[in-house]
mmCIF file of C-alpha atoms in Angstrom:
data_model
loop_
_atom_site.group_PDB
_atom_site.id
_atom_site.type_symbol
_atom_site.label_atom_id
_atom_site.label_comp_id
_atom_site.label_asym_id
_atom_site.label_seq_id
_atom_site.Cartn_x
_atom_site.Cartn_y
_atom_site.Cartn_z
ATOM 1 C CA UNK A 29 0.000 0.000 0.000
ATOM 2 C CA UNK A 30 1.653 3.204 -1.527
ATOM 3 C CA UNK A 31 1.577 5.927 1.027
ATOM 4 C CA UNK A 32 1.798 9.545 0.139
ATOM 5 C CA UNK A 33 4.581 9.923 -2.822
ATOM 6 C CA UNK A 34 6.298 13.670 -3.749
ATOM 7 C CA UNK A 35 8.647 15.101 -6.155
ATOM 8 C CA UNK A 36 11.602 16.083 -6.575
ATOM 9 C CA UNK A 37 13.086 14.992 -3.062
ATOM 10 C CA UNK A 38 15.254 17.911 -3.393
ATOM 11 C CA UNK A 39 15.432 21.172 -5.967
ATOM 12 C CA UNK A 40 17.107 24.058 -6.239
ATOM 13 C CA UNK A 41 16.141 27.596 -7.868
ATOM 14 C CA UNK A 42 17.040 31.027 -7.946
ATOM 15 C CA UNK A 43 15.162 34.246 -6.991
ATOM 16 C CA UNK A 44 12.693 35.044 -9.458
ATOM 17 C CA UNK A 45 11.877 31.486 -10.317
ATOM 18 C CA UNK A 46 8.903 29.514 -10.422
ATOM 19 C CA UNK A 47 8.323 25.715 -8.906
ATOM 20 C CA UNK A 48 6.166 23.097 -9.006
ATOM 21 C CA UNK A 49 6.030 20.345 -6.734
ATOM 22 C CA UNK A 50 3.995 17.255 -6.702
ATOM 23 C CA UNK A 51 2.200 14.898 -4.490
ATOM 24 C CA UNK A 52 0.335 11.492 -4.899
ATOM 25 C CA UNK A 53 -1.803 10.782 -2.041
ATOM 26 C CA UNK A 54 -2.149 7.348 -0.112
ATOM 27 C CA UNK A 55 -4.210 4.840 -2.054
ATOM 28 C CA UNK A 56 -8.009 5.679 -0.979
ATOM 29 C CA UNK A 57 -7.618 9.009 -0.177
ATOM 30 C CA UNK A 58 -9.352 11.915 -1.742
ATOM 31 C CA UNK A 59 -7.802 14.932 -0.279
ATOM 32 C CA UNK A 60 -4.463 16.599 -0.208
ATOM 33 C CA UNK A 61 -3.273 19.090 2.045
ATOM 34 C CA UNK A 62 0.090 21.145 1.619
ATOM 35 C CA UNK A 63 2.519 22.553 4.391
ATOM 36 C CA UNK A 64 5.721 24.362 4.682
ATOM 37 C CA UNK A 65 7.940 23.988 7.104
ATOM 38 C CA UNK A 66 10.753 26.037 7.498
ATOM 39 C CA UNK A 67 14.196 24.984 9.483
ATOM 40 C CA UNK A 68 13.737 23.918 13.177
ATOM 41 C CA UNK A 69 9.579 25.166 13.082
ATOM 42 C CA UNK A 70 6.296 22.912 12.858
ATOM 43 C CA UNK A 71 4.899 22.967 9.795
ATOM 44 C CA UNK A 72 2.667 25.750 8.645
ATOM 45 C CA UNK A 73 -0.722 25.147 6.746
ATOM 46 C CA UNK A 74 -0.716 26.664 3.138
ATOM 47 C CA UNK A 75 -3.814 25.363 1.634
ATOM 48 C CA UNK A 76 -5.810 21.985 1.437
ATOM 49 C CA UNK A 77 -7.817 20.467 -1.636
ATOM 50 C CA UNK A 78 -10.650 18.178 -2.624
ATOM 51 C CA UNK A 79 -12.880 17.210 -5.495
ATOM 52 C CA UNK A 80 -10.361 19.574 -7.429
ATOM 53 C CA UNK A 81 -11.143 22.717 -5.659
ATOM 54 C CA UNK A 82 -9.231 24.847 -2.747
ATOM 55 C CA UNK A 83 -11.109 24.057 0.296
ATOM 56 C CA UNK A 84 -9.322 26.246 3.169
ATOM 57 C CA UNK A 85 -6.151 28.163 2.886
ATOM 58 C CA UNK A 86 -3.579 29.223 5.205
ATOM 59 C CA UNK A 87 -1.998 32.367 5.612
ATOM 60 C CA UNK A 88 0.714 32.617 2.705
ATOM 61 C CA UNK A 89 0.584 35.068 -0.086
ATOM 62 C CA UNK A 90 -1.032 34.695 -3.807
ATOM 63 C CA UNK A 91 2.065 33.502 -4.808
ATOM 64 C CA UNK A 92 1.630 29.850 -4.013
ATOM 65 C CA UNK A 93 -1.212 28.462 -5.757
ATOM 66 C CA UNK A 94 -2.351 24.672 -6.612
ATOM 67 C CA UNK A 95 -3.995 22.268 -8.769
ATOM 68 C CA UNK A 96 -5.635 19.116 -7.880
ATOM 69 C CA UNK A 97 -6.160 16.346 -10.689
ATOM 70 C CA UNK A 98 -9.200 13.740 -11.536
ATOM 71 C CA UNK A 99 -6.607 11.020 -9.788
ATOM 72 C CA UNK A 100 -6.496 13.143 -6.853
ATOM 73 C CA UNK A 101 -3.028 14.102 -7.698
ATOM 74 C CA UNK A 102 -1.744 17.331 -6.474
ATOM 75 C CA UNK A 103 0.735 20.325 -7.591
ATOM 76 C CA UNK A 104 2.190 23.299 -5.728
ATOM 77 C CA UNK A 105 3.255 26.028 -7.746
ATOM 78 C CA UNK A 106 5.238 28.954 -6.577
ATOM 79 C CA UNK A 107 5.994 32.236 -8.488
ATOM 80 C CA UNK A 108 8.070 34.868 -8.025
ATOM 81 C CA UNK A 109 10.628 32.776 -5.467
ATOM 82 C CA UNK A 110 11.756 34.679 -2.379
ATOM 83 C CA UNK A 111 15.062 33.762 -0.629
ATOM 84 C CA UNK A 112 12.394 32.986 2.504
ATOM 85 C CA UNK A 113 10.272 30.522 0.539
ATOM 86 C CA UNK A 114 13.370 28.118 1.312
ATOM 87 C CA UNK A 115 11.671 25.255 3.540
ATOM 88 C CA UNK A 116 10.558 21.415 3.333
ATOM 89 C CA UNK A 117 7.292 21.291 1.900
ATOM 90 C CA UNK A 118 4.857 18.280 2.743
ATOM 91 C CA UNK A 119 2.103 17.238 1.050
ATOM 92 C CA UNK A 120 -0.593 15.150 3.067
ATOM 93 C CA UNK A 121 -3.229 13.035 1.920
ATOM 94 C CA UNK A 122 -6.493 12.258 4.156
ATOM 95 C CA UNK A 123 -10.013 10.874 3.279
ATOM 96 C CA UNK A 124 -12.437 13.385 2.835
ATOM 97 C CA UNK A 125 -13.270 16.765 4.912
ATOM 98 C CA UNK A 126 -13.762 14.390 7.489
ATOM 99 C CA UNK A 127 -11.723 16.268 10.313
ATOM 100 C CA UNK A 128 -10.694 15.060 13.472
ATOM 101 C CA UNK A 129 -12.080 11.708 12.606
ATOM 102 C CA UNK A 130 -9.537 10.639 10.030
ATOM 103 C CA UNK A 131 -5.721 11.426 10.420
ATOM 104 C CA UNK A 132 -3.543 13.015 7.750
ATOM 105 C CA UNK A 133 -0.816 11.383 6.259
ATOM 106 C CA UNK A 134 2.679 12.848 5.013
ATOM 107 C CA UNK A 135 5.162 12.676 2.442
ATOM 108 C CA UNK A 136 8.951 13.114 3.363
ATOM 109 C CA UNK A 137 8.641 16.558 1.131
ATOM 110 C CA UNK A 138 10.076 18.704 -0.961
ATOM 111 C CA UNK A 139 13.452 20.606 -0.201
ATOM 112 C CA UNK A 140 13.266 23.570 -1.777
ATOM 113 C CA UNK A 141 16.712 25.847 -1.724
ATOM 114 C CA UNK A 142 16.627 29.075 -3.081
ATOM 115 C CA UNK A 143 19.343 30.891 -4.375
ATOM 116 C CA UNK B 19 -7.870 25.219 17.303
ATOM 117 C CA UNK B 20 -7.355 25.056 21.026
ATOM 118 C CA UNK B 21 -2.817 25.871 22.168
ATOM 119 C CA UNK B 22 -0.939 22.967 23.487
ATOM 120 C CA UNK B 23 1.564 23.309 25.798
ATOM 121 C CA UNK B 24 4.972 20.727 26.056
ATOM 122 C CA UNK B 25 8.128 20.627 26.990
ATOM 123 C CA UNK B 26 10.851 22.049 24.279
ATOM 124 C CA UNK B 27 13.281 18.542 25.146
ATOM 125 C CA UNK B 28 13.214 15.118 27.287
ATOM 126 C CA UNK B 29 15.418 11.968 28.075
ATOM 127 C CA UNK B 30 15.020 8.529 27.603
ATOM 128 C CA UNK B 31 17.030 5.763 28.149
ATOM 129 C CA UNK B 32 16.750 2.708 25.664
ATOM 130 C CA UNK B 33 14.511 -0.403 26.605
ATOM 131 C CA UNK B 34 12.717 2.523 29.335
ATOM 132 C CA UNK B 35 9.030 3.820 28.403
ATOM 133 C CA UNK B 36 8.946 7.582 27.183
ATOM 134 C CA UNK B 37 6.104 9.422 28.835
ATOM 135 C CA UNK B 38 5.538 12.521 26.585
ATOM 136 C CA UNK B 39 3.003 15.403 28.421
ATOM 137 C CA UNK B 40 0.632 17.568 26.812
ATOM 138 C CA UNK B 41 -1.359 20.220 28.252
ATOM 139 C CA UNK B 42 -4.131 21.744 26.047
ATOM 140 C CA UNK B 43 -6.574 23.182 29.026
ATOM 141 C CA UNK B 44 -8.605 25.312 26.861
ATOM 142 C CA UNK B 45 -9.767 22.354 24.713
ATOM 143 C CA UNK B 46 -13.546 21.909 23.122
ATOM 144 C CA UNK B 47 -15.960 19.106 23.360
ATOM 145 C CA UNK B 48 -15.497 18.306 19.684
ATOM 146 C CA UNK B 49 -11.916 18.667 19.711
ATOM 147 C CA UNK B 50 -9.557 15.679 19.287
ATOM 148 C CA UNK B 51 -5.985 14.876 20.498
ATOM 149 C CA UNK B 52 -3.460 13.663 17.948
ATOM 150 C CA UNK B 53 0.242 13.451 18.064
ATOM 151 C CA UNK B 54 2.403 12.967 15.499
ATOM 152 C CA UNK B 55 6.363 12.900 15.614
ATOM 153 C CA UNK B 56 8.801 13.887 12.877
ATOM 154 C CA UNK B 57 12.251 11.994 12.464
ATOM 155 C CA UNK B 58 14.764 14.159 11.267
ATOM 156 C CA UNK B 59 14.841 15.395 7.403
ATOM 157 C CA UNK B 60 11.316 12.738 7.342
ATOM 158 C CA UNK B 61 7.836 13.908 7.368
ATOM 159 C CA UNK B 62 5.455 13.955 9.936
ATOM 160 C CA UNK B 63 4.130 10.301 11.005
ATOM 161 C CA UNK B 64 0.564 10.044 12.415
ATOM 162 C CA UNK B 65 1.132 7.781 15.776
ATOM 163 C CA UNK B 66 -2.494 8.092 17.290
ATOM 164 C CA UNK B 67 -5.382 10.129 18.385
ATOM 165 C CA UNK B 68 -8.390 10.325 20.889
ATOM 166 C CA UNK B 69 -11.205 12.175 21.632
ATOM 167 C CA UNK B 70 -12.246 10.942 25.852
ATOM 168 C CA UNK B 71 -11.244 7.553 25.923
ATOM 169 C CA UNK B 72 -7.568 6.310 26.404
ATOM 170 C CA UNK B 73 -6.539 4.606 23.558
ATOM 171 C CA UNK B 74 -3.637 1.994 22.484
ATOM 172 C CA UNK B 75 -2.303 0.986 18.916
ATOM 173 C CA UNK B 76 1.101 -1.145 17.551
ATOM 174 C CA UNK B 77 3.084 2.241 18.217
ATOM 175 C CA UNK B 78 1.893 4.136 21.457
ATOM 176 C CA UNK B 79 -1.047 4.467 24.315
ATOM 177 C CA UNK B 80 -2.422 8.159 24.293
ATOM 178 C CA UNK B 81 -3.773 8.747 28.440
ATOM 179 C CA UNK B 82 -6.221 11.534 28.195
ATOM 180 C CA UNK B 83 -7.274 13.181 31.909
ATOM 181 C CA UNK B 84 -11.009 12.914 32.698
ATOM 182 C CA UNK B 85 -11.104 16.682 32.554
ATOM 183 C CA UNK B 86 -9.207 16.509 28.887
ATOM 184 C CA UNK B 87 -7.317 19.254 29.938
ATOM 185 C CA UNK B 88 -3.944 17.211 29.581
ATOM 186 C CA UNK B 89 -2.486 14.088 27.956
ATOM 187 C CA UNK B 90 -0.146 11.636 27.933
ATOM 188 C CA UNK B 91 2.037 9.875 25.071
ATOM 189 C CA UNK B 92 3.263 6.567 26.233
ATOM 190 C CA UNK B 93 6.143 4.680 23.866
ATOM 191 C CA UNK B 94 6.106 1.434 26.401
ATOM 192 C CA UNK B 95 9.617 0.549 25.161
ATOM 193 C CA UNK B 96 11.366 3.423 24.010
ATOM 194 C CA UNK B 97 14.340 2.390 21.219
ATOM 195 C CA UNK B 98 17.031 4.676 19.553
ATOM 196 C CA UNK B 99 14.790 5.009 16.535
ATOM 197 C CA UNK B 100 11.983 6.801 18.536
ATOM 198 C CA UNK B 101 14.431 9.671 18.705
ATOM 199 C CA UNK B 102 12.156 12.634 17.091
ATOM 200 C CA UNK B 103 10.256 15.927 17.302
ATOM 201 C CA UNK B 104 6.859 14.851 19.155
ATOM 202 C CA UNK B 105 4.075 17.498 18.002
ATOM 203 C CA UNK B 106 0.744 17.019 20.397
ATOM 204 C CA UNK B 107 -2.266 18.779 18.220
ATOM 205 C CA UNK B 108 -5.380 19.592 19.424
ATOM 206 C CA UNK B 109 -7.939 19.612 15.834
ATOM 207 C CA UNK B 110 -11.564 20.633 15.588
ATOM 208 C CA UNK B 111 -13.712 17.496 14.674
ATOM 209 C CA UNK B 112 -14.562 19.107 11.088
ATOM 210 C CA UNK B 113 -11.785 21.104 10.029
ATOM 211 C CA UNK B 114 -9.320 18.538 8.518
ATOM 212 C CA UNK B 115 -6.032 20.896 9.274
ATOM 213 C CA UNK B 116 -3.857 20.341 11.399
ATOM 214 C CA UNK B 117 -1.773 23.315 13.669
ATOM 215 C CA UNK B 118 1.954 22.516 14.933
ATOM 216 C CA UNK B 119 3.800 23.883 17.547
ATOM 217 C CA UNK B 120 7.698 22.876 18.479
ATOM 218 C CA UNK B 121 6.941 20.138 19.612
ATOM 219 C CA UNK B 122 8.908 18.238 22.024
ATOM 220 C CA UNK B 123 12.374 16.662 20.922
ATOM 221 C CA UNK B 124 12.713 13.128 22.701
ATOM 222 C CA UNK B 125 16.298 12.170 22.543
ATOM 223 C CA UNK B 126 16.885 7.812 23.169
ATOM 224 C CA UNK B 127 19.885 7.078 24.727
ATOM 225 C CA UNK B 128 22.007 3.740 24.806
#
């Protein structure tokens, strides 16, 4: 049983640049959820999606935007890189909107470097 | 989502259990406990989560107080592997994000 799959493991731009990342969730789940976590802090919520639409988003600017696919398949795109938007970002997986009642899964991430 | 309170850092010696704390006192009735921990350059692993009830699985026991206003992470036989970032969560029961603190970093010794 696949759990929750990303790539690249690791990727470097520079300033300027724009990224995409991308996630395949744990077989039998519908919804995907992305986070960034920056050195030695918790992750931080940047937006979740299901049935191919945004369904809550964090705090982070316009910048970062997302796609979800028919498979349930998920990108992360960032424009415009900053030096900041350095950080691991996860990608987690979970069966519907159902909350507290069904945990999230992660991926080992992303590590984005920019330059 | 209701704050949760740990320590930044604890010791464990190999073969002993780990007893991780949690305080969340300003927790909801429809808010669950979960804790997940976070091996270094990994993601974050789901270990378990409650509600009232204490509750066991293949990886840890989760002891929530009758008031709910603390918990309890128990690794019964705490190996050099178990070495991670433990992040206790508190998460509203329909709102599928989850919030992180530091966590706590448990350190297994030989």
């Amino acid at each position: 049983d696949a759990g929750v799959t990303q790539s690249p493991t690791h990727l470097i731009k520079t300033r300027g640049q724009q990224v995409t990342l991308r996630c395949s969730p744990k077989s039998g789940h519908d919804t995907v959820s992305w986070y960034q976590q920056a050195l030695g802090q918790g992750p931080q919520f940047i937006f979740q999606y299901y049935e191919e639409e945004e369904r809550q988003r964090g705090n982070f600017p316009d910048r970062f935007s997302g796609h979800q696919f028919p498979n349930y398949s998920s990108e992360l795109n960032v424009n415009a890189l900053l030096l900041g938007d350095s950080a691991l970002y996860l990608c987690a997986s979970s069966l519907g909107l159902a909350g507290g009642r069904s945990p999230l899964h992660f991926g080992n991430g992303t590590r984005l470097t920019v330059t | 989502d209701a704050k949760t309170t740990q320590p930044p850092s604890m010791d464990c010696a190999e073969g002993r259990a780990a007893n991780l704390p949690c305080n969340h006192s300003t927790i909801s009735g429809n808010e669950y406990v979960y804790w997940y921990r976070q091996i270094h350059s990994q993601g974050p692993q789901y270990i378990i989560h409650g509600l009232k009830n204490n509750e066991t699985n293949e990886m840890a026991s989760l002891i929530i107080t009758e008031d709910r206003k603390s918990s309890t992470l128990i690794l019964p036989h705490a190996t050099l592997r178990d070495t991670a970032v433990y992040y206790c969560i508190v998460r509203v029961a329909l709102n599928s994000t989850l919030t992180f603190g530091k966590g706590t970093m448990l350190l297994v010794s030989p």
